[in-house]
Tab-separated table of C-alpha atoms in Angstrom:
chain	number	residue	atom	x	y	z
A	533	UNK	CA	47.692	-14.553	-24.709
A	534	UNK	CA	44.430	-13.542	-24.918
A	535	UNK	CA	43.457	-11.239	-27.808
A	536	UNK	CA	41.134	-7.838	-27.424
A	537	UNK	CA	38.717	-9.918	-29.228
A	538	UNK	CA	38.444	-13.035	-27.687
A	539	UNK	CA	38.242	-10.719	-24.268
A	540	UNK	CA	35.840	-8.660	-26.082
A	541	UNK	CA	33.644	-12.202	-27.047
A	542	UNK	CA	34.355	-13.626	-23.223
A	543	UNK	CA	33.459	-10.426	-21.501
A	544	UNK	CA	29.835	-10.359	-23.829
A	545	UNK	CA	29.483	-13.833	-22.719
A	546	UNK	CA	29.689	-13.200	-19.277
A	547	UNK	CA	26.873	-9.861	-19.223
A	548	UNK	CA	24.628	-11.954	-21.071
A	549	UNK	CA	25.160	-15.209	-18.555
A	550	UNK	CA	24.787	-12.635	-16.069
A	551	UNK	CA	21.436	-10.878	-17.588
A	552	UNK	CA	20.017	-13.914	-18.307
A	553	UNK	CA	20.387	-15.329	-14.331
A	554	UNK	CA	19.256	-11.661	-13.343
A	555	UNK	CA	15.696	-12.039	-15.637
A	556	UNK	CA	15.246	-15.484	-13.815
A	557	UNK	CA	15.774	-14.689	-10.243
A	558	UNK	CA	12.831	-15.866	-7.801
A	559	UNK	CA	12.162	-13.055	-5.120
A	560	UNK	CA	10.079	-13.953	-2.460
A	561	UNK	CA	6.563	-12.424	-2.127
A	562	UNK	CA	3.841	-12.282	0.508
A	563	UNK	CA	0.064	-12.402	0.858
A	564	UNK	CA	-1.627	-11.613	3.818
A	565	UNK	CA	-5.211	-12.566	3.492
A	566	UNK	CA	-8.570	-12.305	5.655
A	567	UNK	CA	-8.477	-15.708	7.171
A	568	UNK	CA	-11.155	-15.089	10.317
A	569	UNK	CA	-15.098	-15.359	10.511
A	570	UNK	CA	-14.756	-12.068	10.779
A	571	UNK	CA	-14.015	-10.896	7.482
A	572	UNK	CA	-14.144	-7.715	4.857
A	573	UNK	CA	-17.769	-6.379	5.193
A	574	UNK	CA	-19.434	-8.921	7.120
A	575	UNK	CA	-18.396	-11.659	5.404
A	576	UNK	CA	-16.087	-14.932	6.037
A	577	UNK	CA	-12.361	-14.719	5.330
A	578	UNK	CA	-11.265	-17.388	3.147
A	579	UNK	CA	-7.293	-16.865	3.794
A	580	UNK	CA	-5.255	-19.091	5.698
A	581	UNK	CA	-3.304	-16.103	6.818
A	582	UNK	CA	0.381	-14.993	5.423
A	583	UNK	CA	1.075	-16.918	2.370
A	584	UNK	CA	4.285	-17.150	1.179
A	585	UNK	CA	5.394	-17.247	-2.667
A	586	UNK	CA	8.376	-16.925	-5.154
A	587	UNK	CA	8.390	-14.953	-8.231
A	588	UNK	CA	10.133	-15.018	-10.828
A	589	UNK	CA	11.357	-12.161	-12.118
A	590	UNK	CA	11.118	-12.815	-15.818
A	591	UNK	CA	7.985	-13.932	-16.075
A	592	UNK	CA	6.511	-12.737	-12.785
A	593	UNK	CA	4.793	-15.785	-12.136
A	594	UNK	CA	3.822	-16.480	-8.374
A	595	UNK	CA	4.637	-20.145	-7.153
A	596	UNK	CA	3.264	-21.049	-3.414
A	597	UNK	CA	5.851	-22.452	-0.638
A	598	UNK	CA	4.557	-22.034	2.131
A	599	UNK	CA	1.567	-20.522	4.543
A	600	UNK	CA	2.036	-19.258	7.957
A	601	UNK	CA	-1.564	-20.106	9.496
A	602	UNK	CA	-3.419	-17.167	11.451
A	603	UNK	CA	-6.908	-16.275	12.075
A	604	UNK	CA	-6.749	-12.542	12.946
A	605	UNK	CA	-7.025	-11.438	9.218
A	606	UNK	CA	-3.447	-10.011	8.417
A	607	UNK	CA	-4.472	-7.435	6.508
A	608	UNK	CA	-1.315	-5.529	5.950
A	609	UNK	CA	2.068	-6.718	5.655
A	610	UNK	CA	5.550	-4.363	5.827
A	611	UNK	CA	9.361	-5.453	5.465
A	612	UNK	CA	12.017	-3.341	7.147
A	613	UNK	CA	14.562	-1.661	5.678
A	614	UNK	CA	17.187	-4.827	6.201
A	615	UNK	CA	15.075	-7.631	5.212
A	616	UNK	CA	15.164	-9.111	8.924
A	617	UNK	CA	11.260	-8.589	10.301
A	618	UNK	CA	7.745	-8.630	9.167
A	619	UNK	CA	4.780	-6.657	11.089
A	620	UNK	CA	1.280	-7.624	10.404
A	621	UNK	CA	-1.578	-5.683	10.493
A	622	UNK	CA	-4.554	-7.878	12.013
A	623	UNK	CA	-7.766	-6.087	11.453
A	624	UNK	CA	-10.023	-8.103	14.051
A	625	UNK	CA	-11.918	-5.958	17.178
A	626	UNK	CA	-9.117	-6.457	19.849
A	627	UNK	CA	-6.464	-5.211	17.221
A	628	UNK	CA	-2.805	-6.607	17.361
A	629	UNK	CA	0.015	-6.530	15.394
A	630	UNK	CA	2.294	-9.454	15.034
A	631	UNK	CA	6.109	-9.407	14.868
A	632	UNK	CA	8.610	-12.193	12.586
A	633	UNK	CA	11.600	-13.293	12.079
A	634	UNK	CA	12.308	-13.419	8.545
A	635	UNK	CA	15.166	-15.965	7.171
A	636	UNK	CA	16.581	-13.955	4.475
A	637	UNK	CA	17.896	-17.654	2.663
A	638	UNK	CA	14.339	-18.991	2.663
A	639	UNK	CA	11.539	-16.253	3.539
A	640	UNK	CA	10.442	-18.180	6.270
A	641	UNK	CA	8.619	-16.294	9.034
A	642	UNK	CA	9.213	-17.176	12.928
A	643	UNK	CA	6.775	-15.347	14.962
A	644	UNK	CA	8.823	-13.031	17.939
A	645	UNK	CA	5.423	-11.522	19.457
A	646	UNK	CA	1.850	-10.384	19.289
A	647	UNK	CA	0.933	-6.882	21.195
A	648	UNK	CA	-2.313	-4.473	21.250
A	649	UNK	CA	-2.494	-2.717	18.300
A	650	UNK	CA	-3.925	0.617	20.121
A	651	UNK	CA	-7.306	0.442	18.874
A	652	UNK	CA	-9.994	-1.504	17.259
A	653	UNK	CA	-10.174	-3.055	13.329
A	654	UNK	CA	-6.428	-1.998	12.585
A	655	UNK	CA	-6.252	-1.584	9.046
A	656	UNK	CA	-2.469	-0.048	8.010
A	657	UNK	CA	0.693	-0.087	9.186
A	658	UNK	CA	4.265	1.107	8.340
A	659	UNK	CA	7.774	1.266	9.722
A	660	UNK	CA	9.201	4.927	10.610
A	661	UNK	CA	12.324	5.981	8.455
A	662	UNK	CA	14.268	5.202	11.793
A	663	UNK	CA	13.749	2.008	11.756
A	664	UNK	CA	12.504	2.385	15.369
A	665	UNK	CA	8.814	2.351	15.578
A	666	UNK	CA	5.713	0.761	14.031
A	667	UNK	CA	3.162	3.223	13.281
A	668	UNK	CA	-0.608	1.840	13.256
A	669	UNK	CA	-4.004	3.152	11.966
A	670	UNK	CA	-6.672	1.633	13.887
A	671	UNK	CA	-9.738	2.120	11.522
A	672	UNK	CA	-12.794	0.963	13.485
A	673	UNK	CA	-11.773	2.588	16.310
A	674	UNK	CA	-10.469	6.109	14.405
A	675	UNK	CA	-6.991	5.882	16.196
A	676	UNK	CA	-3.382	6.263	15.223
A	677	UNK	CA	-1.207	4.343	17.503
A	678	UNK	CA	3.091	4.394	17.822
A	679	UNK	CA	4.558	1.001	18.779
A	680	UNK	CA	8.360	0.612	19.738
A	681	UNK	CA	10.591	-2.039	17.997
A	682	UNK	CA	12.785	-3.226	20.250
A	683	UNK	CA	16.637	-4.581	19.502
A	684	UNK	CA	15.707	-7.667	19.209
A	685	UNK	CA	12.968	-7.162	16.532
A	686	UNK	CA	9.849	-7.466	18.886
A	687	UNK	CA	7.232	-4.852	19.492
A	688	UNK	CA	6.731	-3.025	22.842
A	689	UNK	CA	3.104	-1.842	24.219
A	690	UNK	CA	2.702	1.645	22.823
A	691	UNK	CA	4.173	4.688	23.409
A	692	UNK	CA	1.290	6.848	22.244
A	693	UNK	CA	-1.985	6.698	21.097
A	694	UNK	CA	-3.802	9.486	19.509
A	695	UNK	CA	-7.624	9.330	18.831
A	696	UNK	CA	-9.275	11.102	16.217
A	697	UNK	CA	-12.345	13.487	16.829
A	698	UNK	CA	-14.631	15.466	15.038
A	699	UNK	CA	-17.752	15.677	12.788
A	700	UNK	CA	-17.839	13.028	10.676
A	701	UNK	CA	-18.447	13.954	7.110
A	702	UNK	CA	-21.807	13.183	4.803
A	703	UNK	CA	-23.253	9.911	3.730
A	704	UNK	CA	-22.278	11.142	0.378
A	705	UNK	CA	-19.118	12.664	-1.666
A	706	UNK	CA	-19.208	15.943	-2.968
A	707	UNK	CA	-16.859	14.980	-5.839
A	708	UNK	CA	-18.951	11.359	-6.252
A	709	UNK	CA	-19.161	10.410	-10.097
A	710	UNK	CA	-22.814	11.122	-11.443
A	711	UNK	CA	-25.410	8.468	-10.340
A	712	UNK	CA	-22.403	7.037	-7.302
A	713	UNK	CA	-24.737	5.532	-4.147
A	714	UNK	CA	-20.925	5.252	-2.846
A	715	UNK	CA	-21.486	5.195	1.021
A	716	UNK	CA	-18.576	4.497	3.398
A	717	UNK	CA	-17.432	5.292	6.824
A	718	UNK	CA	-18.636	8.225	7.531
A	719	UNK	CA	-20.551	7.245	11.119
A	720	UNK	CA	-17.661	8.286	12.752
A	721	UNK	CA	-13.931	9.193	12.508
A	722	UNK	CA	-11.632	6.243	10.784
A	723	UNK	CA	-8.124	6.247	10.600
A	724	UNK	CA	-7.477	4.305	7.368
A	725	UNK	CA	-3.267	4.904	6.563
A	726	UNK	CA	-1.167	5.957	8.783
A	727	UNK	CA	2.897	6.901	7.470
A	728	UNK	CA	5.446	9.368	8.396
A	729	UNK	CA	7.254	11.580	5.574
A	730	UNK	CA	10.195	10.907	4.100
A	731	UNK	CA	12.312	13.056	6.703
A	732	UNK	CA	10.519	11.238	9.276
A	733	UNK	CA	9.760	14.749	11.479
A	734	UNK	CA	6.001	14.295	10.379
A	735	UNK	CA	2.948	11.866	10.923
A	736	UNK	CA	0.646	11.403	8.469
A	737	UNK	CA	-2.784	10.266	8.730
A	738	UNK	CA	-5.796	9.463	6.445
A	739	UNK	CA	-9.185	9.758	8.312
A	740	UNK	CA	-12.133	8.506	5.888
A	741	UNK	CA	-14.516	9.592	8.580
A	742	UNK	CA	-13.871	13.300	8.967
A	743	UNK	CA	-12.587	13.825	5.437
A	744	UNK	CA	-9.323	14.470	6.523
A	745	UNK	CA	-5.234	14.046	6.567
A	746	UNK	CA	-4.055	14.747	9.972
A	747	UNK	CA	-0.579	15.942	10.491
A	748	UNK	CA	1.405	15.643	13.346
A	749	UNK	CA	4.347	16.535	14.015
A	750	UNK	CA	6.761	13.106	15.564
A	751	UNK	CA	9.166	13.039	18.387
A	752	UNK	CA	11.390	10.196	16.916
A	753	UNK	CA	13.433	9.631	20.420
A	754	UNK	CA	10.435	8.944	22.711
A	755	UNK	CA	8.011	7.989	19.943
A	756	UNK	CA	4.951	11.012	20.861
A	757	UNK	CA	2.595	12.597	18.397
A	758	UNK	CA	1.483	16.379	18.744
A	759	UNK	CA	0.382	19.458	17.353
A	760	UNK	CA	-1.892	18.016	15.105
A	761	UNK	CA	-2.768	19.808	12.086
A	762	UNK	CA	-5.638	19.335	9.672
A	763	UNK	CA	-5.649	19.363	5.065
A	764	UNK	CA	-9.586	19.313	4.801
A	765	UNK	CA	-10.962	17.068	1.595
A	766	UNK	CA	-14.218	17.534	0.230
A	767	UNK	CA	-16.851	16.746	2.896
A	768	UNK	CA	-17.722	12.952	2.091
A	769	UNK	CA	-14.998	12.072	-0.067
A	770	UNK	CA	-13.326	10.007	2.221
A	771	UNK	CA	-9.621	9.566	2.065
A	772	UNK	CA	-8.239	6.822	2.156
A	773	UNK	CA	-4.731	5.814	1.307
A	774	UNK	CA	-1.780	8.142	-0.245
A	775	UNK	CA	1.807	8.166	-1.284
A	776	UNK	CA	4.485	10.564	-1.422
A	777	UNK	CA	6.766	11.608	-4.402
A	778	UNK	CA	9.989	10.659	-3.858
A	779	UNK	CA	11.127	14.472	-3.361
A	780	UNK	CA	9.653	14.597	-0.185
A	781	UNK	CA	7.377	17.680	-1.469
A	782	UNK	CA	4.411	16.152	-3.119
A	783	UNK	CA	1.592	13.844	-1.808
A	784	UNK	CA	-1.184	11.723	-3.759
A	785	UNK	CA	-4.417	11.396	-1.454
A	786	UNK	CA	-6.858	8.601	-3.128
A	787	UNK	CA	-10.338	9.223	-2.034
A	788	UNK	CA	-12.532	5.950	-2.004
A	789	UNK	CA	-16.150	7.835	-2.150
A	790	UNK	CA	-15.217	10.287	-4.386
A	791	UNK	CA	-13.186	8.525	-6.552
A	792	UNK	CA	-10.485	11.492	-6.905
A	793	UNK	CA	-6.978	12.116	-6.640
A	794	UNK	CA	-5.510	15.255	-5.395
A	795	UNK	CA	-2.170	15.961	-5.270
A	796	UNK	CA	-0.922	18.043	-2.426
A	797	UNK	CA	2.778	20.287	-2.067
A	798	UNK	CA	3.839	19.465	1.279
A	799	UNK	CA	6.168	21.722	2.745
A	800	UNK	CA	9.095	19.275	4.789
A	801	UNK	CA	9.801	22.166	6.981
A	802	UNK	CA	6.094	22.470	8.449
A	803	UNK	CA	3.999	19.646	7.494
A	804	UNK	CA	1.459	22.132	5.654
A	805	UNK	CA	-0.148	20.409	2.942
A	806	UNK	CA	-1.869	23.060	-0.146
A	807	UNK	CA	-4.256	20.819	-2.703
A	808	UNK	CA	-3.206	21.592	-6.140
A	809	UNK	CA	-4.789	19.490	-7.972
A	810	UNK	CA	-8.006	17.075	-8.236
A	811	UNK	CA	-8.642	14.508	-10.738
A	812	UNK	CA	-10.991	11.217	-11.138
A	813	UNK	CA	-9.808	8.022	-11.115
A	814	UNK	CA	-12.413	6.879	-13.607
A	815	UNK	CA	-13.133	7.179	-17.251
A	816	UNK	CA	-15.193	10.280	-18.551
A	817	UNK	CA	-17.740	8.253	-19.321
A	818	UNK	CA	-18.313	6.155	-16.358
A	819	UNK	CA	-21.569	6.846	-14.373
A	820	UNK	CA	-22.427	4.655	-11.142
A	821	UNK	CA	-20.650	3.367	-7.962
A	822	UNK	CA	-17.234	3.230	-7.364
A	823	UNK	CA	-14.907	2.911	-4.567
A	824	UNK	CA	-11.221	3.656	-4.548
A	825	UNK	CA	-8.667	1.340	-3.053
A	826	UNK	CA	-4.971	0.663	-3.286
A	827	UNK	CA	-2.460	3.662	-4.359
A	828	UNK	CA	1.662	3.036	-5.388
A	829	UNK	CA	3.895	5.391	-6.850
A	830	UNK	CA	6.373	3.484	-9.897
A	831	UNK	CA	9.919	3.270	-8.463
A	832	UNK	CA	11.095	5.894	-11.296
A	833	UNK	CA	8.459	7.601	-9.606
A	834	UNK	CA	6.986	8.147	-13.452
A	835	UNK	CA	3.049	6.838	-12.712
A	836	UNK	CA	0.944	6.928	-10.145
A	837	UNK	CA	-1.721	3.527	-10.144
A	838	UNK	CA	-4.872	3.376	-8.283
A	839	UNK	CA	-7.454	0.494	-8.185
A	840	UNK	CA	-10.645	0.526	-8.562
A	841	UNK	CA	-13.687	-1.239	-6.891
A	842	UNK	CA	-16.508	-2.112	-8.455
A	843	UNK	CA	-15.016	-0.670	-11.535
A	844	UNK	CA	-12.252	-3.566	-11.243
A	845	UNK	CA	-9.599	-1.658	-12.959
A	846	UNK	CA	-6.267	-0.175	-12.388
A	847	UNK	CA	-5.626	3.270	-13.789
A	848	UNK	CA	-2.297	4.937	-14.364
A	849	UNK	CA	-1.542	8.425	-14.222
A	850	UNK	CA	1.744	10.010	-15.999
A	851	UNK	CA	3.513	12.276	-13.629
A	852	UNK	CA	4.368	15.658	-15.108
A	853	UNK	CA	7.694	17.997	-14.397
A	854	UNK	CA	5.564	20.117	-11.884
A	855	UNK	CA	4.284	17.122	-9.830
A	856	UNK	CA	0.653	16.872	-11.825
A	857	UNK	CA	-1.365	14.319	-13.101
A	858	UNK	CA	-3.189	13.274	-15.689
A	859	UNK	CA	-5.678	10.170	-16.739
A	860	UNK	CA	-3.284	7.603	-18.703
A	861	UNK	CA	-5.358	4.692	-18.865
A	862	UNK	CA	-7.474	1.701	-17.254
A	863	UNK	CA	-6.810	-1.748	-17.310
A	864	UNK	CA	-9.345	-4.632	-16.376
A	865	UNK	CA	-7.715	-6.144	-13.208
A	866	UNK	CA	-9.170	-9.889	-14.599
A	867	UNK	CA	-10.802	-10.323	-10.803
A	868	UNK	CA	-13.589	-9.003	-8.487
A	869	UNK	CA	-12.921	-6.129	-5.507
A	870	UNK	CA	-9.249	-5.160	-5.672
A	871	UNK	CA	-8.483	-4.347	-2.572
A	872	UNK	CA	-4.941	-3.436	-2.644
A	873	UNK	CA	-1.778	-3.208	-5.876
A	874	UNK	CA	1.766	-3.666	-5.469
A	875	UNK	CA	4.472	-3.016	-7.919
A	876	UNK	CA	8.023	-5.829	-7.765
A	877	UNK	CA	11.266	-3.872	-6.673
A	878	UNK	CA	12.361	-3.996	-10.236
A	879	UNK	CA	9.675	-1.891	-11.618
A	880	UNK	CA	8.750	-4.321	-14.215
A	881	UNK	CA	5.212	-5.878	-12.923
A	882	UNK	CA	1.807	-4.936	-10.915
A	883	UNK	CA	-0.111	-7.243	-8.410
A	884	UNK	CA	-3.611	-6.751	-7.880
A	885	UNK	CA	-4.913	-8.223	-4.890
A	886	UNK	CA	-8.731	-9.206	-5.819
A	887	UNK	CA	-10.405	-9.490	-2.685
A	888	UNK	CA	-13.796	-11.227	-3.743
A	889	UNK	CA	-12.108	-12.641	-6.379
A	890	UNK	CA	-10.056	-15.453	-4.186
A	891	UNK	CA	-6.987	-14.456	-6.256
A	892	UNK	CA	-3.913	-12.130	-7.468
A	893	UNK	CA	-3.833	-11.088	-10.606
A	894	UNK	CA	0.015	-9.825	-12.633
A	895	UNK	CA	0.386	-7.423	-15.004
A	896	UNK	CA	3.412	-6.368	-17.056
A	897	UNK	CA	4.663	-2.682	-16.835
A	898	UNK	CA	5.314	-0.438	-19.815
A	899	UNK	CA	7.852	1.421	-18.434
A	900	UNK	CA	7.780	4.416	-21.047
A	901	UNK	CA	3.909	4.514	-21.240
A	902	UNK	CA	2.997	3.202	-17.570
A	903	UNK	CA	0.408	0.930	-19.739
A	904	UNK	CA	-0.422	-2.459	-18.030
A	905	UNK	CA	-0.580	-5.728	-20.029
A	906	UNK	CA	-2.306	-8.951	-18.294
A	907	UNK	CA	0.497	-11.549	-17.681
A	908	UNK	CA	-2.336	-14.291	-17.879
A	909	UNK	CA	-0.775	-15.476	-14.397
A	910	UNK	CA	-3.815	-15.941	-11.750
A	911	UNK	CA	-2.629	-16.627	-8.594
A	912	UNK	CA	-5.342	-18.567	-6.064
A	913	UNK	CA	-5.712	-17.085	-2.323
A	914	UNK	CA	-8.870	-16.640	-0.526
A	915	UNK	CA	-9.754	-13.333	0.249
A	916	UNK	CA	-6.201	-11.244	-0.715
A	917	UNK	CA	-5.425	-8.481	1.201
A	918	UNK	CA	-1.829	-6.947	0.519
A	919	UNK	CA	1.011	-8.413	-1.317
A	920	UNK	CA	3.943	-7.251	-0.320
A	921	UNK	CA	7.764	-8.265	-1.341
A	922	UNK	CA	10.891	-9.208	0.940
């Protein structure tokens, strides 16, 4: 018969067994990467397209298996909610977006189909709460397009298309650190994110052109935009990505020019947004030419991190009680032109995806502090784009 305390010793045994195969478990990871001779601002992509990794969750080390070749610069990668398909964002001048197969077992990727992505230079995408529809932001072209997913897992042509208009904004940001010659975008309007709310009865949009989020309100059964609605930024400070707070009632809009964040209430029962609050991404001290990036929200939706360009950093920002923000800290992301971050499921490391660079950099998490310690883990990939997890 087995006594409390040998149960007590065999049960300890056990969690630890258990906690120790947890810390090592490899989660599969990928990179989509410019990978076409027409790359990020004129230049060449140096990607081979989607690259596939594992990482382990201890040490959060990346280790390569495999590449699905493209040239149509998969610029943005998202998972659904089941772990079953991949849609890629491929930000070329006839503008697609791919459909896969994902094999849960292995992470391979089995392309279903390729259709028009609604627009030109599509730079975002992301999957409706529904699970229904792919919604697209076509950034050269300034358009915000809704694709159907079909039961199968392929894409169908689009069932709406909205394009932006309007005065674009100045050469310049209003809220521009002292001494910025930041200059982006602003020839005419760009949508740069497109995402719905959490409730999924709203359509978000960032437009860097015309210094804008535009709001629509979503049809979810026949996949139409309308009623758009307008949250001005500062004229020039073009927005460019944002997240919301898990609540549903709070929004983060990064601005790349201006190198600001403002957090917004947004009411779930009108799609207003109100600004509340506007901070810099960057050190008191800094002077010069930055541009803004990448923006994630900590899955104990504790810190908000940004990346920098130019700078090179990533900064954290402590989330107060009443949904505000202030400047935590920087960290050097150890690579040139981050174009993009991603935080594991777990929480417990940061990715930064360093464009000119030709690598991803890891960091460790703090999870009290939100601080960010280099892993010393550089990861080689031409051109990084997104990293994004299965």
């Amino acid at each position: 018969m087995t006594s409390r305390r040998g149960f007590l010793q065999t049960s300890a045994a056990l969690l630890s067994a258990s906690a120790a195969f947890s810390q090592t478990k490899k989660v599969i990871a990928y990179v989509g990467a410019y990978s076409s001779p027409q790359g990020p601002e004129g230049s060449r992509g140096r990607g081979s397209g989607i690259h596939m990794f594992e990482m382990n969750s201890a040490s959060g080390v990346l280790t390569a298996k495999e590449v699905f070749e493209s040239d149509i610069n998969p610029v943005w990668l998202e998972v659904n909610s089941d772990r079953s398909r991949l849609y890629s964002a491929n930000e070329v001048s006839n503008g697609s977006v791919s459909a896969f197969a994902v094999d849960r077992a292995s992470g391979r990727l089995t392309l279903l189909n390729r259709v028009g992505s609604g627009g030109e230079g599509p730079t975002h995408l992301s999957i409706h709460p529904s699970g229904k529809w792919v919604l697209v932001a076509n950034y050269a072209a300034g358009k915000v397009a809704v694709l159907p997913i079909l039961q199968d897992g392929k894409l169908g042509e689009a069932s709406d298309v909205q394009e932006d208009h309007g005065a674009p904004g100045p050469p310049r940001a209003t809220s521009a650190p002292e001494g910025s010659f930041a200059i982006s975008g602003h020839d005419h309007p760009h949508a740069h994110m497109v995402q719905a709310d959490p409730s999924g009865r709203f359509v978000l949009a960032a437009d860097l052109g015309l210094d804008c989020i535009v709001v629509w309100k979503f049809d979810a059964a026949e996949g139409k935009l309308s009623d758009p609605e307008r949250a001005a930024l500062p004229p020039g400070d073009g927005p460019r990505h944002f997240v919301f707070h898990p609540n549903g009632r709070r929004l983060y809009s990064l601005q790349e020019e201006a190198s600001t964040l403002v957090t917004f209430d947004f009411d779930p029962s009108t799609g207003r947004l109100t600004a509340r609050q506007t901070i810099s991404t960057l050190p008191k001290s800094f002077r010069g030419t930055n541009f803004t990036s990448g923006i994630r929200i900590s899955p104990d939706a504790r810190f908000i991190y940004i990346s920098n360009r130019l700078h090179d950093s990533i900064a954290w920002f402590p989330i107060a009680k009443d949904g505000t923000l202030r400047f935590g800290g920087e960290e050097w992301t150890r690579g040139d032109y981050p174009r993009s971050l991603t935080i594991d499921p777990s929480g417990n490391f940061l990715f930064s995806c360093n464009q000119r660079g030709d690598a991803v950099t890891s960091f460790r998490i703090n999870r009290q502090t939100g601080a960010l310690a280099f892993t010393g883990h550089y990861t080689p990939v031409g051109t990084p784009s997104i990293l994004t997890f299965l």
